[in-house]
mmCIF file of C-alpha atoms in Angstrom:
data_model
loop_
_atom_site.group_PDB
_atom_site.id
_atom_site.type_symbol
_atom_site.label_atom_id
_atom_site.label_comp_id
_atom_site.label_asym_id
_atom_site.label_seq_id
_atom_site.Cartn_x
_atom_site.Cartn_y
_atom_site.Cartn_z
ATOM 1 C CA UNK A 173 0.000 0.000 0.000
ATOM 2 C CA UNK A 174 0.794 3.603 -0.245
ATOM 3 C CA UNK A 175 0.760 5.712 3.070
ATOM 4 C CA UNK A 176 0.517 8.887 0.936
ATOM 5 C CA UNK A 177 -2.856 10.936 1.777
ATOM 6 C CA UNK A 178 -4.978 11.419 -1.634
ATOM 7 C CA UNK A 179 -5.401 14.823 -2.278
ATOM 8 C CA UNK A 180 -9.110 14.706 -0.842
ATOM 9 C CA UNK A 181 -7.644 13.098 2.240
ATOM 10 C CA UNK A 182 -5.245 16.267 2.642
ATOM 11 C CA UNK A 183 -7.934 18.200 2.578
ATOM 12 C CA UNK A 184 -9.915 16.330 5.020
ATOM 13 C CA UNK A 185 -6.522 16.308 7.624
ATOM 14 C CA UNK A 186 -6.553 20.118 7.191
ATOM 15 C CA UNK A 187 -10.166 20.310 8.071
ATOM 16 C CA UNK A 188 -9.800 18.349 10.969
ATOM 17 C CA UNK A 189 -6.594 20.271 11.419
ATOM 18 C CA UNK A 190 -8.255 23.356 11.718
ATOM 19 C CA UNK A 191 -10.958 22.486 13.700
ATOM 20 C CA UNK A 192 -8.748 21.157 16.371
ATOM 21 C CA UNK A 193 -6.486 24.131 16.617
ATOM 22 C CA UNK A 194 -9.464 26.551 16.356
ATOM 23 C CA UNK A 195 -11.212 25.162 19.323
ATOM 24 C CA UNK A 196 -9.682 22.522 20.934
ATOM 25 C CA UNK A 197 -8.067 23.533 24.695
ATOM 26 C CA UNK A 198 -4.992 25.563 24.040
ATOM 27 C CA UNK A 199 -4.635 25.074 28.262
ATOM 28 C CA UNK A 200 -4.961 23.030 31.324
ATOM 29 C CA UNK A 201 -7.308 26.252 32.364
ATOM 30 C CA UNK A 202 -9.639 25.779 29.219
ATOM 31 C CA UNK A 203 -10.561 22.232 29.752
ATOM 32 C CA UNK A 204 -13.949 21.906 31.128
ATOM 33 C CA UNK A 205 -14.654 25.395 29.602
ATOM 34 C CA UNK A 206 -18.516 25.619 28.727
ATOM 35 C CA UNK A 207 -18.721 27.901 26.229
ATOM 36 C CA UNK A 208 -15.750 26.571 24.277
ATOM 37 C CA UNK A 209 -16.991 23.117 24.362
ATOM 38 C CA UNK A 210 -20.889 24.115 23.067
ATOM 39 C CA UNK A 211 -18.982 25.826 19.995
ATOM 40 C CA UNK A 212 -16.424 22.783 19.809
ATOM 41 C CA UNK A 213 -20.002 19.921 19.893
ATOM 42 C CA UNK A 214 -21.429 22.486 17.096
ATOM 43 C CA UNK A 215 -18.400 22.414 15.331
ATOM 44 C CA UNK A 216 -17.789 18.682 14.904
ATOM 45 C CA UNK A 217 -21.619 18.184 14.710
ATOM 46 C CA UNK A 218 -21.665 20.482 11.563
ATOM 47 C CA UNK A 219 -18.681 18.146 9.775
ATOM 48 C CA UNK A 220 -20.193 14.979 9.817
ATOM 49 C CA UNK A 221 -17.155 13.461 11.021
ATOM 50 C CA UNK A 222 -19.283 11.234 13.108
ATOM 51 C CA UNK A 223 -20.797 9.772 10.342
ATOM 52 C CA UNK A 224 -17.723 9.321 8.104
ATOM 53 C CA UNK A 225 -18.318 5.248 7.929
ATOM 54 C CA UNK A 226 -22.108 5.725 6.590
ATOM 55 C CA UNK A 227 -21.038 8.371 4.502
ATOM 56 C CA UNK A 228 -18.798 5.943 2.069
ATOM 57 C CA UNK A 229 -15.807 6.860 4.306
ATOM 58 C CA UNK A 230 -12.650 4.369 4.593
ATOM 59 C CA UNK A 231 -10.910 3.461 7.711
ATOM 60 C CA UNK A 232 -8.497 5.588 6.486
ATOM 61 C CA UNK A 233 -10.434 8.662 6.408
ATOM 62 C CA UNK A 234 -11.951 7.664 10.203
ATOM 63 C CA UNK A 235 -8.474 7.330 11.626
ATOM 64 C CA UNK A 236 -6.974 10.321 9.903
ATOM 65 C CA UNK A 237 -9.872 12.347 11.969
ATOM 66 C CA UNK A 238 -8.855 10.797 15.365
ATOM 67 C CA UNK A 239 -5.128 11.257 14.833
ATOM 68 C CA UNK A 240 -5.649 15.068 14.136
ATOM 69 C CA UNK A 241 -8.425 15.254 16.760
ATOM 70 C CA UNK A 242 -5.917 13.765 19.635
ATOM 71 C CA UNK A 243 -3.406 15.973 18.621
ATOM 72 C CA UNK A 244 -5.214 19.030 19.173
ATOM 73 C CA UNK A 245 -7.020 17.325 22.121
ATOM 74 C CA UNK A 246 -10.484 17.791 21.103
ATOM 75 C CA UNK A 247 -12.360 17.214 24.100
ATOM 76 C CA UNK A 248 -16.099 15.982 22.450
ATOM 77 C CA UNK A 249 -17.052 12.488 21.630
ATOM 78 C CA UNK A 250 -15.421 11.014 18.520
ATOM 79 C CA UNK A 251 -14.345 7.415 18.787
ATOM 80 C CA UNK A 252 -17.378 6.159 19.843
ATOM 81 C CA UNK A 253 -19.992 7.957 17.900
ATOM 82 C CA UNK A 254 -17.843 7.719 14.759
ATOM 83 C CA UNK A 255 -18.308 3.296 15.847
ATOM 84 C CA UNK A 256 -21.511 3.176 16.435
ATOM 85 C CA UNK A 257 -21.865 4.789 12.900
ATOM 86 C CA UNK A 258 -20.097 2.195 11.468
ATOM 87 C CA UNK A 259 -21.721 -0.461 13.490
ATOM 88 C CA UNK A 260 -25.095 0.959 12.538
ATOM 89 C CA UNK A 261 -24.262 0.829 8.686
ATOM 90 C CA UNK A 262 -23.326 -3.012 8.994
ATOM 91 C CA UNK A 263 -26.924 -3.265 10.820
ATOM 92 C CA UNK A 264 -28.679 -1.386 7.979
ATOM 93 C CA UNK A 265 -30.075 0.482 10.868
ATOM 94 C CA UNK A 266 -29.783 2.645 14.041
ATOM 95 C CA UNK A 267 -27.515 1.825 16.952
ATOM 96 C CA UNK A 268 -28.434 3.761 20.284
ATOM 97 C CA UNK A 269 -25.430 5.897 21.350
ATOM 98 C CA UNK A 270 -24.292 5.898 24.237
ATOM 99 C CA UNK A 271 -23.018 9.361 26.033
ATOM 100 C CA UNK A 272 -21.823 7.312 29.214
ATOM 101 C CA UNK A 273 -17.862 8.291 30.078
ATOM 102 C CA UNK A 274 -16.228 5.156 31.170
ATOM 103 C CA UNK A 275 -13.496 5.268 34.054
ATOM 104 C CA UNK A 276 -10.528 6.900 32.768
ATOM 105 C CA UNK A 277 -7.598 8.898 33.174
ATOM 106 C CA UNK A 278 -8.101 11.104 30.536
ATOM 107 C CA UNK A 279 -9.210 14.758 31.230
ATOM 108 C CA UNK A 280 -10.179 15.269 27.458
ATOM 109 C CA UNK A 281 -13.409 12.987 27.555
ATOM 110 C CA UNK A 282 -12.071 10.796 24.143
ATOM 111 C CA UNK A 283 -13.378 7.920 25.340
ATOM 112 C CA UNK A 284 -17.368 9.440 26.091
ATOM 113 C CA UNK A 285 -19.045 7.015 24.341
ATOM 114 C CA UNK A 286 -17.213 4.492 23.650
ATOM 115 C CA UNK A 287 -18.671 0.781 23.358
ATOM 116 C CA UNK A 288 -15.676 -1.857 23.472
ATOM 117 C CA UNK A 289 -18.239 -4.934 22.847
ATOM 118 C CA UNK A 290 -21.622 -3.612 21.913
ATOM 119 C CA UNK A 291 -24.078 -6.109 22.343
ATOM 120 C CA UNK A 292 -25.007 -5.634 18.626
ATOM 121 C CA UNK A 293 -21.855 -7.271 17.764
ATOM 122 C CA UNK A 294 -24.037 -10.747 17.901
ATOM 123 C CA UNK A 295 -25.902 -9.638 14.853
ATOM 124 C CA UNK A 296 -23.541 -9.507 13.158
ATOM 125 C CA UNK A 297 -21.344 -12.086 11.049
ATOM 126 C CA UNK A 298 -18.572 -12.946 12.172
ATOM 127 C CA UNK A 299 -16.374 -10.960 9.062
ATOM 128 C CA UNK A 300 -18.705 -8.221 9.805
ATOM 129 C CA UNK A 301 -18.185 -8.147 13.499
ATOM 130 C CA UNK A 302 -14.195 -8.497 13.024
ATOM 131 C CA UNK A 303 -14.242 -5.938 10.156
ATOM 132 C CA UNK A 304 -15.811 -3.708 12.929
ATOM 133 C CA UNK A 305 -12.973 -4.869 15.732
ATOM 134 C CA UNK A 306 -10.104 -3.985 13.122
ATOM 135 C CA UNK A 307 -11.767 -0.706 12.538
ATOM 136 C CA UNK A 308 -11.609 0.086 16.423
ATOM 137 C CA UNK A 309 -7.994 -0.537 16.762
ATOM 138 C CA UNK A 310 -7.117 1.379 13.626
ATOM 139 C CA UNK A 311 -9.342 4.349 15.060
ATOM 140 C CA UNK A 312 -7.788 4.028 18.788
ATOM 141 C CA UNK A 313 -3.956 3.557 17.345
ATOM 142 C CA UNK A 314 -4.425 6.892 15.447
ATOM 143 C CA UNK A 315 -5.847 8.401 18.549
ATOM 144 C CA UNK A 316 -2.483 7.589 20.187
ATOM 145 C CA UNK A 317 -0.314 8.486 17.496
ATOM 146 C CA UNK A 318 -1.699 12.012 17.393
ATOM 147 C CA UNK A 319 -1.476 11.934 21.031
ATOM 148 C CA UNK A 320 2.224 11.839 20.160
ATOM 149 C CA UNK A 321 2.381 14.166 17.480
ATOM 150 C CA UNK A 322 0.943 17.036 19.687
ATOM 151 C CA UNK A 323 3.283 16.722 23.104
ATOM 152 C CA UNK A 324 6.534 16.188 20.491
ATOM 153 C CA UNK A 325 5.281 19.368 18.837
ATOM 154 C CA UNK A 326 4.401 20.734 22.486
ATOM 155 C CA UNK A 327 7.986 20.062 23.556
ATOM 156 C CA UNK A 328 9.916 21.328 20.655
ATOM 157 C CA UNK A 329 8.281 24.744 20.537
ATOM 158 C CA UNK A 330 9.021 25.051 24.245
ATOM 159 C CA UNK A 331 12.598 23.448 23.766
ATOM 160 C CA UNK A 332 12.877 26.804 21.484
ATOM 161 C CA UNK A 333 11.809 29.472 23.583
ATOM 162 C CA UNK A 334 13.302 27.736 26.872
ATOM 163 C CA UNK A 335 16.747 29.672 27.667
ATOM 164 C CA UNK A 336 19.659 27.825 29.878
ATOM 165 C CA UNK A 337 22.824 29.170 29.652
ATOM 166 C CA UNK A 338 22.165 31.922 27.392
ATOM 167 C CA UNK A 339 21.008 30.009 24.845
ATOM 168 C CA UNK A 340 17.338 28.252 23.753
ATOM 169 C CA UNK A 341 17.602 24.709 25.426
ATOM 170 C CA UNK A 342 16.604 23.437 21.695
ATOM 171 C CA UNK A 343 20.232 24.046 20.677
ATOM 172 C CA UNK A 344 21.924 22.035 22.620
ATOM 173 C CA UNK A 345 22.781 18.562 21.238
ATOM 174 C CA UNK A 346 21.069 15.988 24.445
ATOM 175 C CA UNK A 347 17.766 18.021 23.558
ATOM 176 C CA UNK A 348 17.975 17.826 20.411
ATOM 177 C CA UNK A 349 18.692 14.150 20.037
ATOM 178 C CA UNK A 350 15.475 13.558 22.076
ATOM 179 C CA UNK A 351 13.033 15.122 20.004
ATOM 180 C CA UNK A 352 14.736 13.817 16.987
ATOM 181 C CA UNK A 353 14.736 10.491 18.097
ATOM 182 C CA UNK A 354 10.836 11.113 19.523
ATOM 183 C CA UNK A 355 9.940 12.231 15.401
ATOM 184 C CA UNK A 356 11.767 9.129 13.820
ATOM 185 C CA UNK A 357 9.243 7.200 16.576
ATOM 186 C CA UNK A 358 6.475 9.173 15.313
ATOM 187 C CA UNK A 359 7.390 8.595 11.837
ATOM 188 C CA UNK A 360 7.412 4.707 12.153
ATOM 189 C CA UNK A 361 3.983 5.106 14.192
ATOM 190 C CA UNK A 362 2.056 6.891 10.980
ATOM 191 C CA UNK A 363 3.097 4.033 8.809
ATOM 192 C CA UNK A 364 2.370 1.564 10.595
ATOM 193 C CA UNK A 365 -0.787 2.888 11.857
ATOM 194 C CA UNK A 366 -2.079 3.916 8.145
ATOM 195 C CA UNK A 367 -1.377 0.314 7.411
ATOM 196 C CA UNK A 368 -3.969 -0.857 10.097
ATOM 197 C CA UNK A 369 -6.210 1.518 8.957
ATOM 198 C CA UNK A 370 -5.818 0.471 5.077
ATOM 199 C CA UNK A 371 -6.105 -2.639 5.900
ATOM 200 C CA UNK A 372 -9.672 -2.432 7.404
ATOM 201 C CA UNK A 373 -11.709 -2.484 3.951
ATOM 202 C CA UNK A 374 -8.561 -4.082 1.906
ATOM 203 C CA UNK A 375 -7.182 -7.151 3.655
ATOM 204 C CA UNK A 376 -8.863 -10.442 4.515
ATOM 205 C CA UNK A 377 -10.602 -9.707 8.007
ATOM 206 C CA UNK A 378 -7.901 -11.891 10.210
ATOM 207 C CA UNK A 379 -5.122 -10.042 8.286
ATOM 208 C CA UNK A 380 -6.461 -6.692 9.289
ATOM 209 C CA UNK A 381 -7.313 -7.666 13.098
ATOM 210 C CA UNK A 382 -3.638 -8.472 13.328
ATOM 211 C CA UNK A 383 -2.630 -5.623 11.666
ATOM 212 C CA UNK A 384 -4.617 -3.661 13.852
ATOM 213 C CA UNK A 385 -3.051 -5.377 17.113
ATOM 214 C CA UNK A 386 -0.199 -5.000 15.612
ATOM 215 C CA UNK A 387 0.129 -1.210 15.008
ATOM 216 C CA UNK A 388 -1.352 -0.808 18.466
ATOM 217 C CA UNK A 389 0.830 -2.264 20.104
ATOM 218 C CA UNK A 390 3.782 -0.616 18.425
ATOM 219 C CA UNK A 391 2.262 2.877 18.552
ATOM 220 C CA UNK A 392 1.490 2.815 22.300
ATOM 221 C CA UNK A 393 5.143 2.029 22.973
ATOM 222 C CA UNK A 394 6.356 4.081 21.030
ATOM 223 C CA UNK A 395 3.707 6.909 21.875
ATOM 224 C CA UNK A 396 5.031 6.414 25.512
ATOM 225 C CA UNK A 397 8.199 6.816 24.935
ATOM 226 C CA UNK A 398 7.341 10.254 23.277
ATOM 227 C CA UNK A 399 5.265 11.515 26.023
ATOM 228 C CA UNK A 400 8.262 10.764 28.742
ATOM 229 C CA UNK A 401 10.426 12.703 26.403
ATOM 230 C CA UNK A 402 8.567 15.553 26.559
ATOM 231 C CA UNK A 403 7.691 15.916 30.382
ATOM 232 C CA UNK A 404 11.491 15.394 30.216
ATOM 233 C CA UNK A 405 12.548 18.010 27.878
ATOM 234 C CA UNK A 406 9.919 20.436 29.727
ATOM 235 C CA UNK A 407 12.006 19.977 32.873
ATOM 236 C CA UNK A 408 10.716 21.056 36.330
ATOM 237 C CA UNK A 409 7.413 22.260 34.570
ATOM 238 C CA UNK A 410 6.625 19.258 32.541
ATOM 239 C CA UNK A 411 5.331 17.765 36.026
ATOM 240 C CA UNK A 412 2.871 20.720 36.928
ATOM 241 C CA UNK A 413 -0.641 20.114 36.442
ATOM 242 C CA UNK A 414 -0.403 23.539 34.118
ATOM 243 C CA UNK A 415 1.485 21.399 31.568
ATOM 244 C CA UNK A 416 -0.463 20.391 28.704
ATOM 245 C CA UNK A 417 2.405 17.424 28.407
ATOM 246 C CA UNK A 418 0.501 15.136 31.102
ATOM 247 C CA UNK A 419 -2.592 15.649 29.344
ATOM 248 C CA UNK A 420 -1.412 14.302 26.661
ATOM 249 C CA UNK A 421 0.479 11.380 28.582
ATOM 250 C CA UNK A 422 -3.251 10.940 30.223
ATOM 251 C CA UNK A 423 -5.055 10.296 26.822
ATOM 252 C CA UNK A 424 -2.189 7.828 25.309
ATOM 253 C CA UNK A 425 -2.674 5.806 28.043
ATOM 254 C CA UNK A 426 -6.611 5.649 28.038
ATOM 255 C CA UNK A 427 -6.536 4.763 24.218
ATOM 256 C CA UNK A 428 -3.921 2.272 25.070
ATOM 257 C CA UNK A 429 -5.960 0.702 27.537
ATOM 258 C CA UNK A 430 -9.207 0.307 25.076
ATOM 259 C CA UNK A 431 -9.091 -2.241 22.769
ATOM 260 C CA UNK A 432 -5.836 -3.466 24.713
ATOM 261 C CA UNK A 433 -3.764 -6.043 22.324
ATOM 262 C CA UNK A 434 -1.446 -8.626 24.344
ATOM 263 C CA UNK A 435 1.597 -9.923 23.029
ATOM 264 C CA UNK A 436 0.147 -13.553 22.975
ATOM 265 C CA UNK A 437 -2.801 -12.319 20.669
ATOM 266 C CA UNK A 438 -0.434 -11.625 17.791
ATOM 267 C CA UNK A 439 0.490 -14.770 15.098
ATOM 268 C CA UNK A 440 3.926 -12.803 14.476
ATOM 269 C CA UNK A 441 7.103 -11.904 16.593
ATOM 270 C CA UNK A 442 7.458 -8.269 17.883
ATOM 271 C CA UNK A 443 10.732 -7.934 19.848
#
């Protein structure tokens, strides 16, 4: 496959894009804010983002949403209505949502709504049912890896504003190694997370459930990594509740934990 975005995929990423920057928290302090959240639920009400999957949308598209939307920490419902969309289409009818917020560490609410096993499942063949699984661990793994994207990109603009010495703490070679070595992480994490999310509607169902496990399980590691390297590189600060860098820490770890993926589960090695 090609990880290149079609052109109508770059434009959907820069919608998404915008949205995110536009209105999702730019603080700790605007979490939880009331009037920016009614405009942000307007906003991605307006999109039809939710709806990608009935709308002719491919995994793909659906994950390219929830890696932009975790980078900018948009804090309305996503994952799960954007599921029970897709469950609903393989129903040929309506699936009630669900606006519960399970248990979770994550301040940003990504998780309101989520459904790990509906009960509608059972309707459902079992290619149909496993198409659906793949299509949650695609959409969770992106979540992640834009998790990643936004604290790297958190951390380098402090890293070059940040003055030790004289000079921006970006210039010096230690702190510059880290974030380097956080992007090639990233890097690896969008390939092999576009694969999963290819692989959705183009491989045989099996194939793209263990791609899907697969790319989880490498993107949470590697998404960890990136969020200690940037509490790290923020120094003393990075471990204030003011620092947007545990936020992000928080919601890698909640997607992590939904949908988990053990080693065992997987038919290949990962060392």
């Amino acid at each position: 496959m090609d990880v290149r975005l079609t052109e109508e995929q770059q434009l959907l990423s820069s919608a998404a894009a915008d949205l995110a920057d536009d209105l999702g928290p730019g603080s700790v302090a605007e979490l939880g804010e009331q009037a920016r959240l009614a405009r942000l639920e307007k906003a991605v009400d307006a999109t039809g983002f939710r709806t990608l999957r009935s709308d002719g949308a491919s995994g793909v598209e659906v994950a390219i949403v929830a890696g932009e939307f975790a980078r900018g920490l948009v804090d309305v419902p996503y994952l799960g209505p954007v599921l029970a969309d897709d469950l609903a289409r393989r129903l040929g009818g309506q699936v009630q949502r669900s606006d519960a917020a399970p248990a979770s560490v994550d301040l940003t609410g990504s998780l309101i709504g989520v459904v790990e096993a509906p009960a509608e499942l059972a309707q459902l063949s079992e290619e149909e049912a496993g198409r659906w699984y793949a299509l949650a661990l695609a959409a969770s793994t992106a979540d992640i890896v834009g998790a990643a994207q936004g604290t790297h990109a958190l951390a380098t603009e402090y890293a070059k504003v940040r003055e030790q010495y004289g000079s921006a703490i970006g210039s010096y070679q230690a702190v510059g190694h880290l974030l380097a070595e956080s992007l090639a992480l990233i890097e690896g994490s969008i390939s092999v997370s576009r694969h999963a999310a290819w692989a959705v509607d183009e491989l045989p169902v099996q194939e793209a459930i263990e791609a899907g496990r697969v790319a989880k399980i490498y993107c949470a590691r590697a998404a960890m990594t990136v969020c200690e390297t940037s509490i790290q590189v923020h120094g003393g600060i990075g471990n204030t509740w003011e620092c947007l860098a545990h936020i992000y820490l928080r919601r890698v770890l909640a997607a992590t934990e939904t949908w988990p993926v053990k080693l065992e589960e997987l038919t290949i090695g990962l060392s």
